[in-house]
């Protein structure tokens, strides 16, 4: 609803390009929700929910590695002591997520499935340093937004609407 309100406000003042970026995201959210509700709802919802936490931890590993370029910049900016404090909080969050995943069988099952999919992709993409997967890949064979739109019956909108909005987002 907030995305739709944002689009309306931006359109009302003729700011079409920013509205298109939000519209693209809105379409992804609609298609994702349709996919979650279509089948295996508990697993799909768990994969969607956990993905945000995985991404947050993945990003924080990049930024809070004192040997990385980003880590060194952050240490220069906030100091080693504050950096270490943030790193401890990050480790607590990681442990908390591990406990949370183990607390419900569906989360544990999704975590295992995600690790397996990541291992398969790593073996396929040996040259890449970091391999990414989307949340919907964890609980299905779908590997793209096109596949997700096809699965949910929105395939006919992919080229005509989503493709144009993607051009604006990636342009």
Tab-separated table of C-alpha atoms in Angstrom:
chain	number	residue	atom	x	y	z
A	1	UNK	CA	0.000	0.000	0.000
A	2	UNK	CA	2.860	2.372	0.818
A	3	UNK	CA	4.453	1.678	-2.553
A	4	UNK	CA	1.190	2.413	-4.327
A	5	UNK	CA	0.806	5.663	-2.363
A	6	UNK	CA	4.373	6.621	-3.282
A	7	UNK	CA	3.719	5.974	-6.951
A	8	UNK	CA	0.570	8.121	-6.866
A	9	UNK	CA	2.398	10.994	-5.178
A	10	UNK	CA	5.283	10.848	-7.655
A	11	UNK	CA	2.929	10.671	-10.653
A	12	UNK	CA	0.924	13.633	-9.344
A	13	UNK	CA	4.056	15.827	-9.573
A	14	UNK	CA	5.198	14.305	-12.907
A	15	UNK	CA	8.176	12.397	-11.473
A	16	UNK	CA	7.737	9.321	-13.627
A	17	UNK	CA	11.212	7.769	-13.498
A	18	UNK	CA	11.362	7.385	-9.697
A	19	UNK	CA	7.799	6.070	-9.752
A	20	UNK	CA	8.841	3.405	-12.266
A	21	UNK	CA	11.515	2.099	-9.920
A	22	UNK	CA	8.943	1.745	-7.137
A	23	UNK	CA	6.443	0.185	-9.545
A	24	UNK	CA	9.003	-2.446	-10.525
A	25	UNK	CA	9.515	-3.281	-6.868
A	26	UNK	CA	5.745	-3.400	-6.337
A	27	UNK	CA	5.394	-5.904	-9.182
A	28	UNK	CA	8.154	-8.055	-7.660
A	29	UNK	CA	6.331	-7.961	-4.312
A	30	UNK	CA	2.989	-8.925	-5.873
A	31	UNK	CA	4.506	-11.785	-7.853
A	32	UNK	CA	6.457	-12.952	-4.799
A	33	UNK	CA	3.343	-12.913	-2.631
A	34	UNK	CA	1.377	-14.816	-5.289
A	35	UNK	CA	4.187	-17.386	-5.411
A	36	UNK	CA	4.215	-17.770	-1.623
A	37	UNK	CA	0.439	-18.234	-1.459
A	38	UNK	CA	0.220	-20.575	-4.463
A	39	UNK	CA	1.792	-23.698	-2.945
A	40	UNK	CA	4.065	-24.792	-0.070
A	41	UNK	CA	3.175	-21.529	1.653
A	42	UNK	CA	4.977	-22.263	4.909
A	43	UNK	CA	8.283	-23.126	3.226
A	44	UNK	CA	8.109	-20.287	0.741
A	45	UNK	CA	7.228	-17.766	3.427
A	46	UNK	CA	10.102	-19.044	5.569
A	47	UNK	CA	12.542	-18.710	2.645
A	48	UNK	CA	11.352	-15.150	1.994
A	49	UNK	CA	11.546	-14.204	5.661
A	50	UNK	CA	14.993	-15.663	6.283
A	51	UNK	CA	16.532	-14.190	3.132
A	52	UNK	CA	16.552	-10.671	4.573
A	53	UNK	CA	18.556	-11.895	7.562
A	54	UNK	CA	20.993	-13.846	5.390
A	55	UNK	CA	21.571	-10.812	3.171
A	56	UNK	CA	22.125	-8.561	6.161
A	57	UNK	CA	24.737	-10.920	7.591
A	58	UNK	CA	26.407	-11.375	4.194
A	59	UNK	CA	26.738	-7.609	3.757
A	60	UNK	CA	27.988	-7.111	7.284
A	61	UNK	CA	30.704	-9.728	6.690
A	62	UNK	CA	31.992	-7.536	3.890
A	63	UNK	CA	31.882	-4.310	5.895
A	64	UNK	CA	33.044	-5.653	9.237
A	65	UNK	CA	36.053	-7.638	8.142
A	66	UNK	CA	38.992	-5.625	9.439
A	67	UNK	CA	41.199	-6.931	6.632
A	68	UNK	CA	38.860	-5.779	3.859
A	69	UNK	CA	39.019	-2.379	2.211
A	70	UNK	CA	35.632	-1.481	3.706
A	71	UNK	CA	36.640	-2.674	7.156
A	72	UNK	CA	39.768	-0.526	7.100
A	73	UNK	CA	37.750	2.519	6.052
A	74	UNK	CA	35.242	1.941	8.826
A	75	UNK	CA	38.000	1.518	11.417
A	76	UNK	CA	39.544	4.795	10.248
A	77	UNK	CA	36.163	6.497	10.586
A	78	UNK	CA	34.878	5.123	13.911
A	79	UNK	CA	37.972	3.680	15.577
A	80	UNK	CA	39.012	0.122	16.376
A	81	UNK	CA	37.188	-0.054	19.696
A	82	UNK	CA	33.810	0.940	18.216
A	83	UNK	CA	34.454	-1.358	15.247
A	84	UNK	CA	35.032	-4.268	17.639
A	85	UNK	CA	31.831	-3.418	19.534
A	86	UNK	CA	29.819	-3.499	16.321
A	87	UNK	CA	31.515	-6.742	15.305
A	88	UNK	CA	30.510	-8.326	18.637
A	89	UNK	CA	26.905	-7.276	18.032
A	90	UNK	CA	27.116	-8.790	14.570
A	91	UNK	CA	28.347	-12.075	16.023
A	92	UNK	CA	25.487	-12.010	18.554
A	93	UNK	CA	23.037	-11.484	15.696
A	94	UNK	CA	24.558	-14.389	13.776
A	95	UNK	CA	24.243	-16.674	16.820
A	96	UNK	CA	20.704	-15.452	17.402
A	97	UNK	CA	19.772	-16.264	13.812
A	98	UNK	CA	21.291	-19.737	14.178
A	99	UNK	CA	19.183	-20.338	17.307
A	100	UNK	CA	16.112	-18.964	15.568
A	101	UNK	CA	16.618	-21.222	12.538
A	102	UNK	CA	16.937	-24.244	14.809
A	103	UNK	CA	13.807	-23.274	16.761
A	104	UNK	CA	11.357	-24.207	13.981
A	105	UNK	CA	11.633	-27.243	11.728
A	106	UNK	CA	10.550	-25.277	8.634
A	107	UNK	CA	13.311	-22.698	9.150
A	108	UNK	CA	15.860	-25.445	9.724
A	109	UNK	CA	14.713	-27.223	6.553
A	110	UNK	CA	14.948	-23.997	4.521
A	111	UNK	CA	18.407	-23.255	5.928
A	112	UNK	CA	19.669	-26.673	4.864
A	113	UNK	CA	18.069	-26.328	1.413
A	114	UNK	CA	19.628	-22.878	0.985
A	115	UNK	CA	23.095	-24.165	1.874
A	116	UNK	CA	22.722	-27.022	-0.615
A	117	UNK	CA	21.638	-24.651	-3.404
A	118	UNK	CA	24.560	-22.326	-2.619
A	119	UNK	CA	27.007	-25.261	-2.715
A	120	UNK	CA	25.651	-26.368	-6.104
A	121	UNK	CA	25.952	-22.846	-7.514
A	122	UNK	CA	29.483	-22.482	-6.133
A	123	UNK	CA	30.514	-25.674	-7.908
A	124	UNK	CA	28.919	-24.433	-11.143
A	125	UNK	CA	30.481	-20.955	-10.878
A	126	UNK	CA	34.006	-21.738	-9.715
A	127	UNK	CA	35.393	-18.438	-11.038
A	128	UNK	CA	33.008	-16.245	-9.033
A	129	UNK	CA	34.115	-15.163	-5.573
A	130	UNK	CA	30.578	-14.747	-4.251
A	131	UNK	CA	27.541	-16.709	-5.358
A	132	UNK	CA	24.025	-15.391	-4.815
A	133	UNK	CA	20.641	-17.029	-4.884
A	134	UNK	CA	17.173	-15.566	-4.609
A	135	UNK	CA	14.796	-16.620	-1.853
A	136	UNK	CA	12.482	-18.395	-4.305
A	137	UNK	CA	15.346	-20.580	-5.556
A	138	UNK	CA	15.614	-22.164	-2.108
A	139	UNK	CA	12.180	-23.770	-2.289
A	140	UNK	CA	11.765	-24.299	-6.039
A	141	UNK	CA	13.597	-24.821	-9.319
A	142	UNK	CA	12.838	-21.252	-10.399
A	143	UNK	CA	16.007	-19.226	-10.909
A	144	UNK	CA	14.784	-15.902	-12.320
A	145	UNK	CA	12.085	-13.278	-11.956
A	146	UNK	CA	10.841	-14.387	-15.380
A	147	UNK	CA	10.403	-17.920	-14.070
A	148	UNK	CA	8.611	-16.561	-11.016
A	149	UNK	CA	6.257	-14.513	-13.197
A	150	UNK	CA	5.627	-17.517	-15.431
A	151	UNK	CA	4.874	-19.709	-12.393
A	152	UNK	CA	2.331	-17.200	-11.069
A	153	UNK	CA	0.606	-16.479	-14.384
A	154	UNK	CA	2.145	-13.050	-14.982
A	155	UNK	CA	4.412	-14.153	-17.825
A	156	UNK	CA	2.560	-11.996	-20.366
A	157	UNK	CA	3.519	-8.883	-18.378
A	158	UNK	CA	7.212	-9.656	-18.232
A	159	UNK	CA	8.337	-8.067	-21.499
A	160	UNK	CA	5.687	-5.409	-21.824
A	161	UNK	CA	5.716	-4.013	-18.299
A	162	UNK	CA	8.448	-5.481	-16.130
A	163	UNK	CA	11.089	-5.351	-18.866
A	164	UNK	CA	10.521	-1.648	-19.437
A	165	UNK	CA	10.632	-0.927	-15.732
A	166	UNK	CA	13.826	-2.948	-15.424
A	167	UNK	CA	15.393	-0.869	-18.172
A	168	UNK	CA	14.647	2.250	-16.122
A	169	UNK	CA	15.995	0.686	-12.925
A	170	UNK	CA	19.201	-0.600	-14.488
A	171	UNK	CA	19.631	2.211	-17.005
